[in-house]
Coordinates of C-alpha atoms and ligand atoms in Angstrom, one line a residue:
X1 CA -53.0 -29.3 30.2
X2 CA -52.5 -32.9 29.8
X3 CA -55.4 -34.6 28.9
X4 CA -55.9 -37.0 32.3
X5 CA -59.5 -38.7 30.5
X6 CA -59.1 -42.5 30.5
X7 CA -60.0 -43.1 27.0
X8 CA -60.0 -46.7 25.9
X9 CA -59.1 -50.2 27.7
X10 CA -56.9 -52.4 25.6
X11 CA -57.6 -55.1 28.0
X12 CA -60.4 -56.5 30.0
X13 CA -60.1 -57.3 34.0
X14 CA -62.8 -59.4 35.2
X15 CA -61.4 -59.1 38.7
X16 CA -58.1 -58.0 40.2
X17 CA -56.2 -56.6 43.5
X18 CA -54.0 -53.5 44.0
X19 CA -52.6 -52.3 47.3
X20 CA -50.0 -49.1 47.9
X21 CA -48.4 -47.9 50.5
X22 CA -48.4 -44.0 50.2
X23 CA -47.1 -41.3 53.2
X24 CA -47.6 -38.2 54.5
X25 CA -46.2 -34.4 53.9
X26 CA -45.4 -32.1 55.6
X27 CA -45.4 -28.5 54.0
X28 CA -42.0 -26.2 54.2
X29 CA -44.2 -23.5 51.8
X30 CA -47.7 -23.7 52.8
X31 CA -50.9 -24.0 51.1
X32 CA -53.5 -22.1 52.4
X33 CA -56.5 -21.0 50.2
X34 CA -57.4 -22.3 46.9
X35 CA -60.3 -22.1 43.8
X36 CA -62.6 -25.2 42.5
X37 CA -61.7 -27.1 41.5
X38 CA -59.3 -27.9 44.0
X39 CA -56.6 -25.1 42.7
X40 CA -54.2 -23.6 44.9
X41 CA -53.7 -19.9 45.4
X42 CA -50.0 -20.2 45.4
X43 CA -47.3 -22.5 45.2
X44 CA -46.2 -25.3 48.1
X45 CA -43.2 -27.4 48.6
X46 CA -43.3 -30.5 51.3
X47 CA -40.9 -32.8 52.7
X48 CA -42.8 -36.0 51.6
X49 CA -42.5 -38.6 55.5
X50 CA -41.5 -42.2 55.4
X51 CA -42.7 -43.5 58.8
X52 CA -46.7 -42.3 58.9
X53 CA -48.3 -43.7 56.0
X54 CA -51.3 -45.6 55.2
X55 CA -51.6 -48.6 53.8
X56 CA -54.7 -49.6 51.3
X57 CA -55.9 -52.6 49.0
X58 CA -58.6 -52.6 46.7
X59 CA -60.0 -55.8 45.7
X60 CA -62.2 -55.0 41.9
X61 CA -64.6 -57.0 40.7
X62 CA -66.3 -56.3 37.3
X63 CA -69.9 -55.2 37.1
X64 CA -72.6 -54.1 34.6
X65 CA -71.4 -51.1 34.4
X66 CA -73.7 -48.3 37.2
X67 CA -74.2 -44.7 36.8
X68 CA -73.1 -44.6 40.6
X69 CA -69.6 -45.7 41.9
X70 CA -70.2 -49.2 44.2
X71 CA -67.7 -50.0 47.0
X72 CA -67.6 -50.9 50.8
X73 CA -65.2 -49.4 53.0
X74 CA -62.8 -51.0 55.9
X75 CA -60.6 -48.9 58.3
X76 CA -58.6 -50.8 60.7
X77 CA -60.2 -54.5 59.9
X78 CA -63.3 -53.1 60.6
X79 CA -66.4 -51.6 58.1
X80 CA -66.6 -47.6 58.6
X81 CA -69.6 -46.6 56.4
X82 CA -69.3 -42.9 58.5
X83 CA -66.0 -42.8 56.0
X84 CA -67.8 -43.4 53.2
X85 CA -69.4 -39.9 52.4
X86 CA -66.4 -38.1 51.7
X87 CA -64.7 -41.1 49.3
X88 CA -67.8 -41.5 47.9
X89 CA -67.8 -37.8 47.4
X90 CA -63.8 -38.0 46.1
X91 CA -64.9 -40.9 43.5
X92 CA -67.8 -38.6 42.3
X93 CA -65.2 -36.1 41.4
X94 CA -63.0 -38.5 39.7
X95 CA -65.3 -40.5 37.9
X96 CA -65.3 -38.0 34.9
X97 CA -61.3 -38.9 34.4
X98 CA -61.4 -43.1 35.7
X99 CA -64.8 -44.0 34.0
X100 CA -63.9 -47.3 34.6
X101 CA -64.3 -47.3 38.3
X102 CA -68.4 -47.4 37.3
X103 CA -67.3 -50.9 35.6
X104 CA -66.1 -52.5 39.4
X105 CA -67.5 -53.3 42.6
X106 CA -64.7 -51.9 45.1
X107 CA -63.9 -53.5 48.6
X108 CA -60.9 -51.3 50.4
X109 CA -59.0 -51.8 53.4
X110 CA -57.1 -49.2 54.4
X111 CA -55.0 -48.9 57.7
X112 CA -52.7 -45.5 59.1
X113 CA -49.3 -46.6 60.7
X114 CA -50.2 -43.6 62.9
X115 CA -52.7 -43.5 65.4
X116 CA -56.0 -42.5 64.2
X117 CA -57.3 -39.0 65.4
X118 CA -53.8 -38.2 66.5
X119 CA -54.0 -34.8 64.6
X120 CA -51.5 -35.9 61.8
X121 CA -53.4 -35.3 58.4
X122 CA -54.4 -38.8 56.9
X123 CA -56.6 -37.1 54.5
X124 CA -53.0 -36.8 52.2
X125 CA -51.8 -40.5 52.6
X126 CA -55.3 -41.8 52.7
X127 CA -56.2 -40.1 49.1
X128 CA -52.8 -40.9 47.5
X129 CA -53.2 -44.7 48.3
X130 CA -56.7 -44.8 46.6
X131 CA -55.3 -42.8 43.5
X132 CA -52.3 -45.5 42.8
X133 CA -54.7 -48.3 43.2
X134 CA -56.6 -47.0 40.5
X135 CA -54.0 -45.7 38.6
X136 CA -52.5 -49.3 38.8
X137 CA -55.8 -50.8 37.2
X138 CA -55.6 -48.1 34.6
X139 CA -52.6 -49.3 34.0
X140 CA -53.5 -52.9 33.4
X141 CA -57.0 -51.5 31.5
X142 CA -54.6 -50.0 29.0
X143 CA -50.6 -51.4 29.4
X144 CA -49.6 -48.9 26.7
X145 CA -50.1 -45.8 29.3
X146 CA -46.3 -44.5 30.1
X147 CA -45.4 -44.8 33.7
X148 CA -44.8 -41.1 33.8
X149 CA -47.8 -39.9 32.5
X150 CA -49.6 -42.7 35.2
X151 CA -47.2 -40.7 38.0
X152 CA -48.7 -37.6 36.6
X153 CA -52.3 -38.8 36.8
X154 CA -52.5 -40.3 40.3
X155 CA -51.1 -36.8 41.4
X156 CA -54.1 -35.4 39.6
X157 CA -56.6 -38.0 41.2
X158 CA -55.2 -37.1 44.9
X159 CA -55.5 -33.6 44.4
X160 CA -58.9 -33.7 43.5
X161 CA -59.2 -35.8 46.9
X162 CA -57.2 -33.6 49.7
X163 CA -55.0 -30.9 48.2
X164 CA -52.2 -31.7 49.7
X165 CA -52.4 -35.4 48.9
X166 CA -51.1 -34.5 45.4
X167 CA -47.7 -33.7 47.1
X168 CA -48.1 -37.6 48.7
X169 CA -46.8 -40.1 45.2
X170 CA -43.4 -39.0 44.8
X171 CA -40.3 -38.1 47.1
X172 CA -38.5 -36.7 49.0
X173 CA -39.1 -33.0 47.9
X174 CA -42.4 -32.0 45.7
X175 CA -44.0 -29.1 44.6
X176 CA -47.5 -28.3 43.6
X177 CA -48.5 -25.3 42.0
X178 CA -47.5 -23.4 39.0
X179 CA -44.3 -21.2 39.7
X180 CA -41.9 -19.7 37.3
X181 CA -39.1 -20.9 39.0
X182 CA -39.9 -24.8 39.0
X183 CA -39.8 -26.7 35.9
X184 CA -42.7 -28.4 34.8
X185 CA -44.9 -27.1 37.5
X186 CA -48.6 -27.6 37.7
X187 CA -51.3 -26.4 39.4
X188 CA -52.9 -29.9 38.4
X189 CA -50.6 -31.8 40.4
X190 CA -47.5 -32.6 41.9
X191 CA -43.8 -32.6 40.6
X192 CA -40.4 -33.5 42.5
X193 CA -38.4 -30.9 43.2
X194 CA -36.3 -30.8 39.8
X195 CA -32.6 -29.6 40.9
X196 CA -29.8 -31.1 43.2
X197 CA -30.5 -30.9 46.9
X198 CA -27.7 -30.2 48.8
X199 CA -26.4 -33.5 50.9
X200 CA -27.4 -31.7 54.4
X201 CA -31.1 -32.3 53.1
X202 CA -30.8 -35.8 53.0
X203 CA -33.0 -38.1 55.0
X204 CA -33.7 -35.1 56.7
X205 CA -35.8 -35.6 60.3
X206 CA -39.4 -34.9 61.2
X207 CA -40.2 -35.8 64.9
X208 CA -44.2 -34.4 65.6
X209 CA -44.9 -33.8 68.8
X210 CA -48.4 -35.0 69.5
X211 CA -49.4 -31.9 71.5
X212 CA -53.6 -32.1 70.9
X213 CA -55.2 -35.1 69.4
X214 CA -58.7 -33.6 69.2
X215 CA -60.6 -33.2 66.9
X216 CA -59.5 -30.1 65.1
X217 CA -62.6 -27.2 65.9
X218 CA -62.1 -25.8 62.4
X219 CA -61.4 -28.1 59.1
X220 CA -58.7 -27.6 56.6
X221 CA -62.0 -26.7 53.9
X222 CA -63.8 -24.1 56.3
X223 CA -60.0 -22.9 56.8
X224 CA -59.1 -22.5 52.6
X225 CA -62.6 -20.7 52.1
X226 CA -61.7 -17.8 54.8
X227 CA -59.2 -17.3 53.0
X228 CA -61.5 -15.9 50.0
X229 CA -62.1 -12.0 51.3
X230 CA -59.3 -12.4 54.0
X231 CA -57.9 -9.1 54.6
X232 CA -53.9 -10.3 54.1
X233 CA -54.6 -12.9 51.1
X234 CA -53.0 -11.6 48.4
X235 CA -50.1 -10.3 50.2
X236 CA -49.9 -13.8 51.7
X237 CA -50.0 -15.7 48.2
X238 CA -47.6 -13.3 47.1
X239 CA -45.2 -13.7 50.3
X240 CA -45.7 -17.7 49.7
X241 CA -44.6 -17.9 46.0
X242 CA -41.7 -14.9 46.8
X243 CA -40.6 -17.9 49.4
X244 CA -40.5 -21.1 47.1
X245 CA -38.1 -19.3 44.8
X246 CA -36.2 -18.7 48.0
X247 CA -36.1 -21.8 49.0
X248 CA -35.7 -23.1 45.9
X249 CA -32.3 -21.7 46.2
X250 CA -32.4 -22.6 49.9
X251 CA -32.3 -26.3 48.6
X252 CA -29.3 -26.2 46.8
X253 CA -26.9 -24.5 48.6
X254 CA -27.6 -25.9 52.1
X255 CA -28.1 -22.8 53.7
X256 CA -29.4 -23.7 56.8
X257 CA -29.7 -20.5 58.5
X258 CA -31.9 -19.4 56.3
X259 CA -34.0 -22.5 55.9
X260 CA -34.8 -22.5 59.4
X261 CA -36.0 -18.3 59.0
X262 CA -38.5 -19.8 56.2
X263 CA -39.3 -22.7 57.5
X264 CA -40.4 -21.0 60.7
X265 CA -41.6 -18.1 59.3
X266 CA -44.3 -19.8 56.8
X267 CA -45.7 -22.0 59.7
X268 CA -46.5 -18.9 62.2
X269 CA -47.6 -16.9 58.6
X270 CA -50.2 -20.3 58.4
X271 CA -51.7 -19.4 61.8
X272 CA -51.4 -15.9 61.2
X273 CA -53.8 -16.4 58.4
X274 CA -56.1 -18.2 61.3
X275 CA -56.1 -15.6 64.0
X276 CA -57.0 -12.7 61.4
X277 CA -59.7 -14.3 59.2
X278 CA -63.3 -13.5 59.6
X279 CA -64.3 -15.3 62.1
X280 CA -60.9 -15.9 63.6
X281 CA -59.9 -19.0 65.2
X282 CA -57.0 -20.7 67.0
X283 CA -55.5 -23.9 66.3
X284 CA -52.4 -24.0 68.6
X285 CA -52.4 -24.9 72.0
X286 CA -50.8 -23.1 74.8
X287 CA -48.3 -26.5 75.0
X288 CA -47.7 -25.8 70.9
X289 CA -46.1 -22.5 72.1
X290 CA -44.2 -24.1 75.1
X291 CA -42.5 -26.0 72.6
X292 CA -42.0 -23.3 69.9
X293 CA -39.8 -22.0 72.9
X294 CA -37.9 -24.6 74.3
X295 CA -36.8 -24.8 70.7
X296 CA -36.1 -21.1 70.5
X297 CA -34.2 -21.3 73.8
X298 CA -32.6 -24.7 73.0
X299 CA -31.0 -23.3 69.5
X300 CA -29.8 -20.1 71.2
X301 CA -27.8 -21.8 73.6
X302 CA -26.1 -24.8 71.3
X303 CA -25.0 -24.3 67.9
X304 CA -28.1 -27.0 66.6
X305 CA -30.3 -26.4 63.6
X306 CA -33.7 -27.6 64.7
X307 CA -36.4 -25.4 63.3
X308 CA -40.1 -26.0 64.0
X309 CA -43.3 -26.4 61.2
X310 CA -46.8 -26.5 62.1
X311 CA -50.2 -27.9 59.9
X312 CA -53.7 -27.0 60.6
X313 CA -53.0 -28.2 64.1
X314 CA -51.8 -27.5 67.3
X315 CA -49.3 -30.8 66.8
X316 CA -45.2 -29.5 66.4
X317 CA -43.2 -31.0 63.8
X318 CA -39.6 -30.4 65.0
X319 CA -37.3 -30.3 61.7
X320 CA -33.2 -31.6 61.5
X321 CA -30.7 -32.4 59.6
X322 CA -29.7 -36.3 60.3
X323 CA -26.7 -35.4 61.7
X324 CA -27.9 -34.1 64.8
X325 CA -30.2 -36.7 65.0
X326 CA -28.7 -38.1 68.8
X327 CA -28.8 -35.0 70.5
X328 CA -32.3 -34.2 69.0
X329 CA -34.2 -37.0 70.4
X330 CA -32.2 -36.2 73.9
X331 CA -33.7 -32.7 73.8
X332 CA -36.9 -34.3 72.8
X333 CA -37.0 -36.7 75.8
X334 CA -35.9 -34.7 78.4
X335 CA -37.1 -31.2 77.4
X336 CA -39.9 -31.7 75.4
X337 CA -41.9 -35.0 76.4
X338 CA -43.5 -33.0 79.3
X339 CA -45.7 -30.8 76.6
X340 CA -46.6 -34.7 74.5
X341 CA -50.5 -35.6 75.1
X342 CA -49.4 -39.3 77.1
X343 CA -45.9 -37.9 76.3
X344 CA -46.8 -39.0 73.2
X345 CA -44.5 -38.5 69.8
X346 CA -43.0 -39.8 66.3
X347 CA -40.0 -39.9 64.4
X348 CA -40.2 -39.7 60.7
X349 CA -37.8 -39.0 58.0
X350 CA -37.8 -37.9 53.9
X351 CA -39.2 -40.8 51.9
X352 CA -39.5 -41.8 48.7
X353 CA -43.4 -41.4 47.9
X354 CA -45.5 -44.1 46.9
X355 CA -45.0 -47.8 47.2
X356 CA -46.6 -51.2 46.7
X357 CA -46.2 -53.8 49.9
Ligands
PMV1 O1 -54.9 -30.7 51.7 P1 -55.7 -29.9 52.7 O2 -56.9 -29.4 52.1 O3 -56.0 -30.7 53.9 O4 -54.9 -28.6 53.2 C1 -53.7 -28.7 53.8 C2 -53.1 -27.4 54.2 C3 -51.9 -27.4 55.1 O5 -51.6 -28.7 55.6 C4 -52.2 -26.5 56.3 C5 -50.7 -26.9 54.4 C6 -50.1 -27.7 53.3 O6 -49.6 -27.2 52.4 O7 -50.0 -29.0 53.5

């Protein structure tokens, strides 16, 4: 493996402010289940979003250096020490490859251009933004540090964060996990998808229906750990890496039909993996199947190529092709609205990964 240890600073900072803007992702091939630290069981591909993001500065200033990692936390303009626990925990695990963050005093702000508790996974955007601000003091620490290996890095940092966050730097199409069939794959972190898409892939749509904004009964960590003695979890891991070189293929040829039969497919396998784990538990909501379908029904009777994907959530991500984007958004609003908690949804697209602002 690449060796992701800072090891010397050429330069010295005495104070200094980064800030990224880094989105969400929404898995086509799902993880679900990994090993410490932080390793998946199989192989995942996501669209990476444009639209819900979250936006975070950190203002350094140097210290003597501490054996614990200093910094205050702000979400939204305003301090949220309840936060703090699990970046605190995050930096802990991080400090052993960014020694240097021991060096600062940390202030971040950090803001979600989605509503907060709306269901939609901030954990990803949230943990990618922290990993490029550091990665972008590492870079001025030591300028000689190649941009790709720095890429490489910040994947490995969010990973060790939120899983899925290490799908969250790069765009529009990334994989994480190491699979025979991806060049340059890593269960460390994150790679973009490394052949030619096919055109109908482009700026591809995402609208999430914000069925439940609850707080979810069962994390994403209690969820992964069932999977250890799950009845199906082999078979499942199997079934998962069996469908990234599918749609692997999938990708380049624009098959849509077939996309759709994945894409589906791996989001009810997700929940699948829910409702048979010991103890069992449900995520979707009797509105997340109304939806599933009104979909069904809607792409029975027209010749559209919506498809549906689910998270850890009872929230539906409704999937399209830019094309169809128009009569989409009509189904949406006339069809679907009904099923919206405060008819509430969003309409995202592919983007690029990572970004300053
Ligand atoms: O990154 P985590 O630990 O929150 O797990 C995310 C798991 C899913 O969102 C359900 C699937 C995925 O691959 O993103």
């Amino acid at each position: 493996m690449v060796n992701f240890i800072f090891q010397e600073a050429v330069k010295t900072v005495e104070k200094t402010t980064h800030q990224w803007q880094t989105p969400s992702n929404i898995a086509l091939v799902k993880y679900w289940g990994k090993t410490e630290p932080q390793l998946p069981k199989n192989a995942s591909i996501s669209f990476t979003l444009n639209n819900c993001h979250t936006k975070t500065k950190i203002e350094f200033e140097k210290i003597e250096k501490d054996t614990e990692v200093n910094f205050d936390l702000y979400f939204e303009g305003k301090r949220k020490d309840e936060f703090k626990p699990k970046i605190a925990k995050f930096f802990d695990r991080i400090k052993e490859y960014c020694p240097y963050i021991l060096d600062y005093s940390m202030v971040i702000h950090s803001e979600n251009s989605f509503p907060h508790s709306s269901g939609i996974a901030s954990s990803a955007s949230g943990m990618a933004a922290i990993a490029m601000c550091l990665i972008s003091l590492e870079k001025e620490l030591n300028p000689n540090l190649s941009d790709d290996y720095l890429t490489q890095k910040a994947s490995f940092l969010a990973r060790l964060g939120s899983g899925s966050a290490s799908r969250s730097i790069e765009g529009p199409l990334v994989v994480w996990g190491k699979h025979s069939d991806i060049k340059g794959s890593s269960d460390n972190y994150g790679v973009k998808f490394p052949y030619k898409v096919h055109p109908i892939f482009e700026n591809y749509q995402d609208c999430i229906l914000l069925v439940d904004k609850g707080e979810k009964q069962v994390s994403s960590t209690v969820g992964h750990n069932l999977m250890h003695n799950h009845p199906f979890a082999e078979q499942r891991f199997q079934q998962a890496n069996d469908n990234l070189s599918k749609i692997t293929t999938i990708l380049q040829e624009g098959n849509l039909a077939d996309f759709i039969e994945l894409v589906e497919s791996e989001a009810l396998t997700l929940h699948a993996m829910m409702l048979t784990s010991n103890p069992y538990f449900i995520l979707m909501k009797p509105n997340t199947l109304e939806i599933i379908n009104k979909i069904w029904g809607y792409r029975a009777e027209s010749d559209s190529n919506i498809c549906f994907t689910l998270d850890a959530g009872a929230n539906v991500h409704i999937l399209y092709p830019h094309t169809e984007k128009q009569q989409v958004e009509h189904f949406i609003n006339t069809e679907l609205l009904k099923f919206c908690q405060k008819n509430q949804y969003i309409c995202d697209n592919t983007g690029f990964g990572a970004q300053t602002f």
